[in-house]
Coordinates of C-alpha atoms in Angstrom, one line a residue:
X18 CA 56.8 11.3 -20.6
X19 CA 59.8 13.4 -21.5
X20 CA 57.4 16.3 -22.2
X21 CA 56.0 15.8 -18.7
X22 CA 59.4 16.0 -17.0
X23 CA 60.1 19.1 -19.0
X24 CA 56.8 20.7 -18.1
X25 CA 57.3 19.9 -14.4
X26 CA 60.8 21.5 -14.5
X27 CA 59.5 24.5 -16.3
X28 CA 56.6 25.0 -13.9
X29 CA 59.0 25.1 -10.9
X30 CA 61.3 27.6 -12.5
X31 CA 58.8 29.9 -14.2
X32 CA 55.8 29.8 -11.9
X33 CA 56.8 33.1 -10.3
X34 CA 57.5 35.3 -13.3
X35 CA 56.4 33.4 -16.4
X36 CA 53.8 34.6 -19.0
X37 CA 50.4 33.0 -18.9
X38 CA 51.0 31.4 -22.3
X39 CA 54.1 29.3 -21.3
X40 CA 52.3 28.3 -18.1
X41 CA 49.2 27.2 -20.1
X42 CA 51.3 24.9 -22.2
X43 CA 52.9 23.2 -19.1
X44 CA 49.5 22.8 -17.5
X45 CA 48.0 21.3 -20.7
X46 CA 50.8 18.8 -20.8
X47 CA 50.1 17.7 -17.2
X48 CA 46.4 17.3 -17.9
X49 CA 47.2 15.2 -20.9
X50 CA 49.6 13.0 -19.0
X51 CA 47.0 12.6 -16.2
X52 CA 44.3 11.6 -18.7
X53 CA 46.7 8.9 -20.1
X54 CA 47.9 7.5 -16.7
X55 CA 46.6 9.2 -13.7
X56 CA 48.5 7.2 -11.0
X57 CA 51.9 7.3 -12.5
X58 CA 51.6 11.0 -13.4
X59 CA 50.4 11.9 -9.9
X60 CA 53.5 10.1 -8.4
X61 CA 55.8 12.2 -10.7
X62 CA 53.9 15.4 -9.8
X63 CA 54.4 14.6 -6.1
X64 CA 58.1 13.8 -6.4
X65 CA 58.7 17.0 -8.4
X66 CA 57.6 19.3 -5.6
X67 CA 55.2 21.1 -8.0
X68 CA 52.3 20.9 -5.6
X69 CA 53.8 23.7 -3.5
X70 CA 54.0 25.8 -6.7
X71 CA 50.3 25.2 -7.3
X72 CA 49.4 27.1 -4.1
X73 CA 50.8 30.3 -5.6
X74 CA 49.1 29.7 -9.0
X75 CA 45.6 29.6 -7.5
X76 CA 44.9 33.3 -8.0
X77 CA 41.3 34.4 -8.7
X78 CA 42.5 36.8 -11.4
X79 CA 44.8 34.4 -13.2
X80 CA 43.6 32.8 -16.5
X81 CA 45.3 29.5 -15.5
X82 CA 43.4 29.0 -12.2
X83 CA 40.7 26.7 -13.5
X84 CA 43.4 24.4 -15.1
X85 CA 45.4 24.3 -11.9
X86 CA 42.3 23.4 -9.9
X87 CA 41.4 20.7 -12.5
X88 CA 44.9 19.2 -12.1
X89 CA 44.5 19.1 -8.3
X90 CA 41.1 17.5 -8.7
X91 CA 42.6 14.8 -11.0
X92 CA 45.6 14.0 -8.7
X93 CA 43.4 13.9 -5.6
X94 CA 41.5 11.0 -7.1
X95 CA 44.4 8.9 -5.8
X96 CA 44.3 8.2 -2.1
X97 CA 48.1 8.7 -1.7
X98 CA 47.9 12.3 -3.1
X99 CA 45.3 13.7 -0.6
X100 CA 47.5 14.3 2.3
X101 CA 50.3 15.8 0.2
X102 CA 47.7 18.2 -1.3
X103 CA 46.8 19.3 2.3
X104 CA 50.5 19.5 3.3
X105 CA 51.3 21.7 0.2
X106 CA 48.9 24.3 1.6
X107 CA 46.4 24.0 -1.3
X108 CA 43.2 24.1 0.8
X109 CA 43.2 27.8 1.9
X110 CA 43.7 29.1 -1.7
X111 CA 41.1 26.7 -3.0
X112 CA 38.5 27.7 -0.4
X113 CA 39.2 31.4 -1.3
X114 CA 38.4 30.5 -5.0
X115 CA 34.9 29.5 -3.9
X116 CA 34.2 33.2 -3.6
X117 CA 34.9 33.9 -7.3
X118 CA 32.2 34.3 -10.0
X119 CA 33.7 32.3 -12.8
X120 CA 31.7 29.1 -13.2
X121 CA 34.5 27.0 -14.6
X122 CA 36.8 27.9 -11.7
X123 CA 34.0 27.1 -9.2
X124 CA 33.4 23.8 -10.9
X125 CA 37.0 22.7 -10.8
X126 CA 37.5 24.0 -7.3
X127 CA 34.5 22.1 -6.0
X128 CA 35.8 19.0 -7.6
X129 CA 39.3 19.5 -6.1
X130 CA 38.0 20.1 -2.6
X131 CA 35.5 17.1 -2.9
X132 CA 38.3 14.7 -4.0
X133 CA 40.7 15.9 -1.3
X134 CA 38.0 15.3 1.3
X135 CA 37.1 11.8 0.1
X136 CA 37.9 9.4 2.9
X137 CA 40.5 11.8 4.2
X138 CA 40.4 13.0 7.8
X139 CA 43.2 15.6 7.1
X140 CA 41.4 16.9 4.0
X141 CA 38.1 17.4 5.9
X142 CA 39.8 19.1 8.8
X143 CA 41.6 21.5 6.5
X144 CA 38.4 22.4 4.6
X145 CA 36.6 22.8 7.9
X146 CA 39.4 25.0 9.3
X147 CA 39.3 27.2 6.1
X148 CA 35.5 27.6 6.4
X149 CA 34.8 25.9 3.0
X150 CA 31.5 24.2 3.9
X151 CA 29.8 27.5 4.7
X152 CA 30.6 29.0 1.3
X153 CA 29.4 25.9 -0.5
X154 CA 26.1 25.8 1.4
X155 CA 25.6 29.5 0.5
X156 CA 26.2 28.6 -3.2
X157 CA 23.7 25.8 -3.0
X158 CA 21.1 28.2 -1.7
X159 CA 21.7 30.8 -4.3
X160 CA 21.9 28.4 -7.3
X161 CA 19.0 26.1 -6.0
X162 CA 16.3 27.5 -8.4
X163 CA 18.5 27.7 -11.5
X164 CA 17.8 24.9 -14.0
X165 CA 20.3 25.7 -16.8
X166 CA 22.8 22.8 -17.5
X167 CA 25.8 24.7 -16.2
X168 CA 24.2 25.5 -12.8
X169 CA 22.9 22.0 -12.4
X170 CA 26.4 20.7 -13.1
X171 CA 27.8 23.0 -10.4
X172 CA 25.1 22.0 -8.0
X173 CA 25.9 18.4 -8.5
X174 CA 29.6 19.0 -7.8
X175 CA 28.9 21.0 -4.7
X176 CA 26.5 18.4 -3.3
X177 CA 29.2 15.8 -4.0
X178 CA 31.7 17.9 -2.2
X179 CA 29.6 18.3 0.9
X180 CA 28.9 14.6 0.9
X181 CA 32.6 13.7 0.8
X182 CA 33.2 16.3 3.4
X183 CA 30.8 14.9 6.0
X184 CA 30.5 11.2 5.1
X185 CA 30.4 9.1 8.3
X186 CA 31.6 12.1 10.4
X187 CA 28.9 13.1 13.0
X188 CA 30.6 16.4 13.9
X189 CA 30.7 17.7 10.3
X190 CA 27.2 16.3 9.6
X191 CA 25.9 18.2 12.6
X192 CA 27.8 21.3 11.4
X193 CA 26.0 21.1 8.0
X194 CA 22.6 20.5 9.7
X195 CA 23.2 23.6 11.8
X196 CA 24.0 25.6 8.7
X197 CA 20.5 24.7 7.4
X198 CA 21.6 22.5 4.5
X199 CA 18.6 20.1 4.9
X200 CA 15.8 22.4 3.7
X201 CA 18.0 23.5 0.8
X202 CA 18.7 19.9 -0.3
X203 CA 15.0 19.0 -0.1
X204 CA 14.1 22.1 -2.2
X205 CA 16.9 21.0 -4.7
X206 CA 15.4 17.5 -5.0
X207 CA 12.0 19.0 -5.8
X208 CA 13.2 21.4 -8.4
X209 CA 15.7 19.2 -10.1
X210 CA 13.9 15.8 -10.0
X211 CA 14.4 15.4 -13.8
X212 CA 18.2 15.6 -13.4
X213 CA 19.4 12.0 -12.6
X214 CA 22.9 12.9 -11.5
X215 CA 21.8 15.7 -9.2
X216 CA 19.0 13.7 -7.7
X217 CA 21.4 10.9 -7.0
X218 CA 23.7 13.2 -5.2
X219 CA 20.9 14.6 -3.1
X220 CA 19.8 11.1 -2.1
X221 CA 23.3 10.1 -1.0
X222 CA 23.6 13.3 0.9
X223 CA 20.2 12.6 2.6
X224 CA 21.3 9.0 3.4
X225 CA 24.4 10.5 5.0
X226 CA 22.5 13.0 7.2
X227 CA 19.4 11.0 8.0
X228 CA 21.2 8.8 10.5
X229 CA 21.5 11.7 12.9
X230 CA 18.7 12.3 15.3
X231 CA 19.0 16.1 15.0
X232 CA 18.5 15.8 11.2
X233 CA 15.2 14.0 11.5
X234 CA 13.6 17.0 13.4
X235 CA 14.7 19.2 10.5
X236 CA 13.5 16.8 7.9
X237 CA 10.1 16.7 9.6
X238 CA 9.7 20.5 8.9
X239 CA 10.2 20.0 5.1
X240 CA 8.2 18.2 2.5
X241 CA 10.8 15.4 2.2
X242 CA 8.2 12.7 2.5
X243 CA 6.2 14.0 -0.4
X244 CA 9.3 14.5 -2.6
X245 CA 10.7 11.0 -1.9
X246 CA 7.4 9.3 -2.5
X247 CA 6.9 11.3 -5.8
X248 CA 10.4 10.3 -6.9
X249 CA 9.9 6.7 -5.8
X250 CA 6.8 6.3 -8.0
X251 CA 8.9 7.2 -11.1
X252 CA 11.6 4.7 -10.5
X253 CA 11.8 1.5 -12.6
X254 CA 15.4 0.4 -11.9
X255 CA 16.1 -1.7 -8.7
X256 CA 19.3 0.3 -7.8
X257 CA 17.4 3.6 -7.9
X258 CA 14.6 2.3 -5.7
X259 CA 17.2 0.8 -3.3
X260 CA 18.8 4.3 -3.0
X261 CA 15.5 5.9 -2.0
X262 CA 14.8 3.0 0.4
X263 CA 18.1 3.8 2.1
X264 CA 16.9 7.3 2.9
X265 CA 13.4 6.3 3.8
X266 CA 14.4 3.7 6.4
X267 CA 16.3 6.0 8.8
X268 CA 13.8 8.8 8.2
X269 CA 10.8 6.6 9.0
X270 CA 12.2 6.0 12.5
X271 CA 10.8 9.5 13.3
X272 CA 7.1 9.4 14.2
X273 CA 6.2 12.7 12.6
X274 CA 7.8 11.6 9.3
X275 CA 6.1 8.2 9.5
X276 CA 2.7 9.9 9.4
X277 CA 3.9 12.2 6.6
X278 CA 5.0 9.2 4.6
X279 CA 1.7 7.5 5.1
X280 CA -0.1 10.6 4.0
X281 CA 2.1 11.0 1.0
X282 CA 1.0 7.5 -0.2
X283 CA 4.2 5.5 0.5
X284 CA 2.1 2.5 1.8
X285 CA 0.4 2.0 -1.6
X286 CA 3.8 2.0 -3.3
X287 CA 5.1 -0.6 -0.8
X288 CA 2.0 -2.9 -1.2
X289 CA 2.4 -2.7 -5.0
X290 CA 6.1 -3.8 -4.7
X291 CA 5.0 -6.7 -2.5
X292 CA 2.4 -7.8 -5.0
X293 CA 4.9 -7.6 -7.9
X294 CA 7.8 -9.4 -6.2
X295 CA 6.1 -12.0 -4.0
X296 CA 6.3 -14.9 -6.4
X297 CA 9.6 -14.0 -8.0
X298 CA 12.9 -15.8 -7.2
X299 CA 15.1 -13.1 -8.8
X300 CA 17.6 -11.7 -6.3
X301 CA 16.6 -8.1 -6.8
X302 CA 13.0 -8.9 -6.3
X303 CA 13.6 -10.8 -3.1
X304 CA 15.6 -7.9 -1.8
X305 CA 12.8 -5.4 -2.7
X306 CA 10.2 -7.6 -1.1
X307 CA 12.2 -7.7 2.1
X308 CA 12.9 -3.9 2.1
X309 CA 9.3 -3.0 1.3
X310 CA 7.7 -5.3 3.9
X311 CA 10.2 -4.3 6.6
X312 CA 9.5 -0.6 5.9
X313 CA 5.8 -1.3 6.1
X314 CA 6.3 -2.7 9.6
X315 CA 8.4 0.3 10.6
X316 CA 5.6 2.7 9.6
X317 CA 3.2 0.8 11.9
X318 CA 5.5 1.5 14.9
X319 CA 4.1 5.1 15.1
X320 CA 0.9 5.3 17.0
X321 CA -0.7 7.9 14.7
X322 CA 0.5 6.2 11.5
X323 CA -0.6 2.8 12.8
X324 CA -4.1 4.0 13.7
X325 CA -4.5 5.8 10.4
X326 CA -3.8 2.6 8.5
X327 CA -5.9 0.4 10.8
X328 CA -9.0 2.5 10.0
X329 CA -11.1 0.7 12.6
X330 CA -10.1 -2.6 11.1
X331 CA -11.8 -1.8 7.8
X332 CA -8.7 -0.3 6.2
X333 CA -7.6 -1.8 2.9
X334 CA -4.0 -1.7 4.2
X335 CA -4.9 -3.7 7.2
X336 CA -6.7 -6.3 5.1
X337 CA -3.8 -6.6 2.7
X338 CA -1.4 -7.2 5.6
X339 CA -3.7 -9.9 6.9
X340 CA -3.3 -11.7 3.6
X341 CA 0.4 -11.9 4.1
X342 CA 0.1 -14.3 7.0
X343 CA -1.0 -17.4 5.1
X344 CA 1.5 -16.5 2.3
X345 CA 4.3 -19.0 1.4
X346 CA 7.0 -16.4 1.7
X347 CA 8.7 -16.5 5.1
X348 CA 9.5 -12.8 4.7
X349 CA 5.8 -11.9 4.3
X350 CA 4.7 -14.2 7.1
X351 CA 7.2 -12.4 9.3
X352 CA 6.1 -9.0 8.2
X353 CA 2.4 -9.9 8.5
X354 CA 2.8 -11.2 12.1
X355 CA 4.9 -8.2 13.1
X356 CA 2.4 -5.8 11.6
X357 CA -0.4 -7.5 13.6
X358 CA 1.7 -7.2 16.7
X359 CA 2.0 -3.4 15.9
X360 CA -1.7 -3.0 15.2
X361 CA -2.3 -4.7 18.6
X362 CA -1.1 -1.8 20.6
X363 CA -4.4 -0.7 22.1
X364 CA -7.4 -2.5 23.5
X365 CA -9.8 -1.4 20.8
X366 CA -7.7 -2.7 18.0
X367 CA -7.0 -6.0 19.8
X368 CA -10.7 -6.6 20.6
X369 CA -11.7 -5.9 17.0
X370 CA -9.0 -8.3 15.6
X371 CA -9.8 -11.1 18.0
X372 CA -13.5 -10.8 17.1
X373 CA -12.6 -11.0 13.4
X374 CA -10.7 -14.2 13.5
X375 CA -7.1 -13.1 13.5
X376 CA -6.2 -15.6 16.2
X377 CA -6.9 -18.6 14.0
X378 CA -4.7 -17.2 11.3
X379 CA -1.8 -16.7 13.7
X380 CA -2.3 -20.3 15.2
X381 CA -2.2 -21.7 11.6
X382 CA 1.0 -19.8 11.0
X383 CA 2.6 -21.1 14.2
X384 CA 1.5 -24.6 13.2
X385 CA 3.5 -24.4 10.0
X386 CA 6.6 -23.5 12.0
X387 CA 6.5 -26.1 14.8
X388 CA 9.0 -28.6 13.3
X389 CA 12.3 -26.9 12.3
X390 CA 10.4 -23.7 12.1
X391 CA 11.7 -20.2 11.3
X392 CA 12.6 -18.7 14.6
X393 CA 11.9 -15.1 13.5
X394 CA 8.4 -16.1 12.4
X395 CA 7.7 -18.0 15.6
X396 CA 8.9 -15.0 17.6
X397 CA 6.7 -12.5 15.6
X398 CA 3.5 -14.7 15.8
X399 CA 3.9 -15.2 19.5
X400 CA 4.5 -11.4 20.0
X401 CA 1.2 -10.8 18.2
X402 CA -0.7 -13.3 20.3
X403 CA 0.8 -11.9 23.5
X404 CA -0.3 -8.4 22.6
X405 CA -3.8 -9.6 21.6
X406 CA -4.2 -11.3 25.0
X407 CA -3.8 -8.1 27.0
X408 CA -7.5 -6.9 27.0
X409 CA -9.5 -8.8 29.6
X410 CA -12.3 -9.6 27.2
X411 CA -9.9 -11.4 24.8
X412 CA -8.4 -13.8 27.3
X413 CA -11.3 -16.3 27.6
X414 CA -12.0 -16.1 23.8
X415 CA -8.3 -16.9 23.0
X416 CA -8.2 -19.7 25.6
X417 CA -11.3 -21.4 24.1
X418 CA -9.8 -21.0 20.6
X419 CA -6.9 -23.2 21.9
X420 CA -4.1 -20.6 22.0
X421 CA -2.5 -22.0 25.2
X422 CA -2.2 -25.5 23.5
X423 CA -0.8 -23.9 20.3
X424 CA 1.8 -22.0 22.3
X425 CA 2.8 -25.0 24.4
X426 CA 4.0 -26.8 21.3
X427 CA 7.0 -24.5 21.5
X428 CA 8.0 -25.5 25.0
X429 CA 10.8 -27.6 23.4
X430 CA 12.3 -24.5 21.8
X431 CA 15.9 -23.7 22.7
X432 CA 15.7 -20.2 21.4
X433 CA 15.6 -17.6 24.1
X434 CA 13.6 -15.0 22.1
X435 CA 10.9 -17.7 21.4
X436 CA 11.0 -18.8 25.1
X437 CA 10.6 -15.2 26.2
X438 CA 7.5 -14.6 24.1
X439 CA 6.0 -18.0 24.8
X440 CA 6.2 -17.2 28.6
X441 CA 4.8 -13.7 28.1
X442 CA 1.8 -15.0 26.1
X443 CA 0.9 -17.6 28.7
X444 CA 1.2 -15.1 31.5
X445 CA -1.1 -12.7 29.7
X446 CA -3.6 -15.5 28.9
X447 CA -4.1 -16.7 32.5
X448 CA -4.4 -13.3 34.1
X449 CA -7.5 -13.6 36.3
X450 CA -8.5 -16.9 34.4
X451 CA -8.6 -19.4 37.3
X452 CA -9.5 -22.4 35.3
X453 CA -6.8 -21.9 32.7
X454 CA -4.2 -21.1 35.4
X455 CA -5.1 -24.4 37.2
X456 CA -5.0 -26.4 34.0
X457 CA -1.6 -25.1 33.1
X458 CA -0.3 -25.2 36.7
X459 CA -1.0 -28.9 36.8
X460 CA 0.9 -29.5 33.6
X461 CA 4.1 -31.1 34.9
X462 CA 6.0 -30.7 31.6
X463 CA 5.3 -27.0 31.6
X464 CA 6.2 -26.5 35.3
X465 CA 9.4 -28.5 35.0
X466 CA 10.4 -26.4 32.0
X467 CA 9.7 -23.2 34.0
X468 CA 11.8 -24.3 36.9
X469 CA 14.6 -25.1 34.4
X470 CA 14.3 -21.7 32.8
X471 CA 14.2 -20.0 36.2
X472 CA 17.9 -20.8 36.3
X473 CA 18.7 -19.4 32.8
X474 CA 21.3 -17.0 34.1
X475 CA 22.5 -16.1 30.6
X476 CA 19.0 -14.8 29.7
X477 CA 17.6 -12.5 32.3
X478 CA 14.4 -11.9 30.3
X479 CA 13.6 -15.6 30.1
X480 CA 14.5 -16.1 33.8
X481 CA 12.3 -13.2 34.9
X482 CA 9.3 -14.3 32.8
X483 CA 9.6 -17.9 34.1
X484 CA 9.5 -16.7 37.7
X485 CA 6.6 -14.4 37.0
X486 CA 4.6 -17.2 35.3
X487 CA 5.3 -19.6 38.2
X488 CA 4.0 -17.0 40.6
X489 CA 1.0 -16.2 38.3
X490 CA 0.0 -19.9 38.1
X491 CA -0.4 -19.9 41.9
X492 CA -1.9 -16.4 42.2
X493 CA -4.6 -16.9 39.6
X494 CA -5.5 -20.6 40.2
X495 CA -5.3 -20.5 44.1
X496 CA -5.2 -24.2 43.7
X497 CA -3.6 -26.8 46.1
X498 CA -2.9 -29.1 43.1
X499 CA -1.0 -26.4 41.3
X500 CA 1.1 -25.6 44.5
X501 CA 1.7 -29.4 44.9
X502 CA 3.0 -29.6 41.3
X503 CA 5.3 -26.6 41.7
X504 CA 6.6 -27.9 45.1
X505 CA 7.3 -31.3 43.6
X506 CA 9.1 -29.8 40.6
X507 CA 11.4 -27.7 42.9
X508 CA 9.8 -24.3 42.1
X509 CA 9.4 -22.9 45.6
X510 CA 13.0 -21.8 46.0
X511 CA 12.7 -19.7 42.9
X512 CA 9.7 -17.8 44.3
X513 CA 11.8 -17.1 47.5
X514 CA 14.6 -15.7 45.3
X515 CA 12.1 -13.7 43.3
X516 CA 10.9 -12.1 46.5
X517 CA 14.3 -10.5 46.7
X518 CA 14.3 -9.3 43.0
X519 CA 15.3 -5.7 42.2
X520 CA 11.9 -5.3 40.5
X521 CA 9.2 -4.2 42.8
X522 CA 6.4 -5.8 40.7
X523 CA 8.2 -9.1 40.8
X524 CA 8.8 -8.9 44.5
X525 CA 5.1 -8.2 45.1
X526 CA 4.0 -11.1 42.8
X527 CA 6.3 -13.5 44.6
X528 CA 5.1 -12.4 48.1
X529 CA 1.4 -12.8 47.1
X530 CA 2.2 -16.3 45.8
X531 CA 4.1 -17.2 49.0
X532 CA 1.2 -15.9 51.1
X533 CA -1.2 -18.1 49.1
X534 CA 1.1 -21.1 49.6
X535 CA 1.0 -20.4 53.4
X536 CA -2.8 -20.0 53.4
X537 CA -3.4 -23.2 51.5
X538 CA -0.6 -24.8 53.4
X539 CA 0.0 -28.5 52.7
X540 CA 2.3 -31.0 54.5
X541 CA 4.9 -31.0 51.8
X542 CA 5.5 -27.3 52.4
X543 CA 6.4 -27.4 56.1
X544 CA 9.9 -28.6 55.3
X545 CA 10.4 -26.0 52.6
X546 CA 9.3 -23.2 54.9
X547 CA 11.7 -24.3 57.6
X548 CA 14.7 -25.1 55.4
X549 CA 14.8 -22.1 53.1
X550 CA 14.5 -19.5 55.7
X551 CA 11.3 -18.1 54.2
X552 CA 10.6 -16.1 57.3
X553 CA 14.0 -14.4 57.1
X554 CA 13.5 -13.2 53.5
X555 CA 10.0 -12.1 54.2
X556 CA 10.8 -10.2 57.4
X557 CA 13.6 -8.3 55.6
X558 CA 11.0 -7.2 53.0
X559 CA 8.8 -5.7 55.7
X560 CA 11.0 -2.6 55.8
X561 CA 11.1 -2.3 52.0
X562 CA 11.0 1.3 50.7
X563 CA 8.0 0.5 48.5
X564 CA 4.8 0.5 50.6
X565 CA 3.0 -2.2 48.6
X566 CA 5.9 -4.6 49.0
X567 CA 6.3 -3.8 52.7
X568 CA 2.6 -4.4 53.3
X569 CA 2.5 -7.6 51.4
X570 CA 5.6 -8.9 53.3
X571 CA 3.8 -8.2 56.6
X572 CA 0.7 -10.1 55.4
X573 CA 2.8 -13.0 54.1
X574 CA 4.7 -13.1 57.4
X575 CA 1.5 -13.2 59.5
X576 CA 0.2 -16.1 57.3
X577 CA 3.5 -18.0 57.7
X578 CA 3.7 -17.4 61.4
X579 CA 0.1 -18.6 61.9
X580 CA 0.9 -21.8 60.0
X581 CA 4.2 -22.7 61.6

């Protein structure tokens, strides 16, 4: 360490007028000390005030420049040295060095800037201020097609530098995107896919940028989907696959890229992973199974990608996903049910699936989760049934298959997401199905639970759906027995409240139900009408800005007036 102190003293004295040789010796001594104990040596360098001297040594024409940049890169590996490097004014001369032609100088300068930017707000600001990112992006462009080892090393360092520069910083990420870095990185990935270190850097950079909406539009104009799928097929190690997954997931949120990924053959890769990992209890395999099946569901959220994979219900992908539902893996049951819910986004698909027996599969799945069931699976299976019940022709088929009874088993659930989907499924099923509406409307347990949920103030969705189902039971059954059950369970006051809802559809549904109650008027209702100021609520709604609501209010008021 004595040598180090000597070298530091000498550097301070001789930096201005020394010969290159004596400087070289001092710098070598510093590098050697850093290699032996980086932290301790860095502390000494900081205390000695030599950092300020380095700024004057970073000359493009000096033979010592690469060594000085290397020393800065080494000390900046310590968090406590990054701000001092910025304060010593090292960033502007380092950025200037990015313009030189010497490869070793460029390499060490890229390392120094990358390390100073790592997790350092001040470092990034200084590099941004000095215009460093622009020069580095230009370098990436000009070096992109060179595959010699020295160029690939430089490309790896520059990618790493940009990554540290923009990590978790939306402003700087947007800046890089506007500089057009995305097409360059995608091209890099294609050309250098054999170089593991560079590929890894590209992937981390993509993961960094892919979270931003503006980046997805740019990615959609490149062949990123093809390159990532090609790369994915080559991977054996779990960690490498995981890295690619981390880029695929945010990119697959974009509908254009979803379709590109499907066309590039990602789905086949995902199905293969599922097949390989489904029976394994190894941690890595369980993680891969989850990621692959989640990504599969995400791809089905795009209308075009979903329809392409459905292939009129004949598609092999659709068939494979169906086979997940009876699986013993909760993860696959969940993904299978969510996939069906996603396929069930248009009438044609829904009709085909119901005609081909999907309803029984979903009911069997729900049956396995009645007692202490998995809430996410319950929610997903109910979502699928709700979507399948939307086309008119499916309702009677699903009712006769026993869907209403299967769904009612979950009335005891205390989970709002399950309650919400249960209510939605029943409401879809009884739409224009008078017999089913009457049967359910006379089910005291159901009606009492609905009245209870109409007061679930913490869960607006459940509250809204309960009100809508109460009203639907009356509207579709037009049955005195149903009205009597709802009156006796204390449901009428909720319909009156619903008539003042902020949602026009709900107001209208409530008014139609109230008008029916008035038309089929029964003695138990007289008191309700008087005591709850029905007329007051209804007459207010006559002047509603929505014509349909206003008209319905007038009709309801006439009915009530005639009766009272």
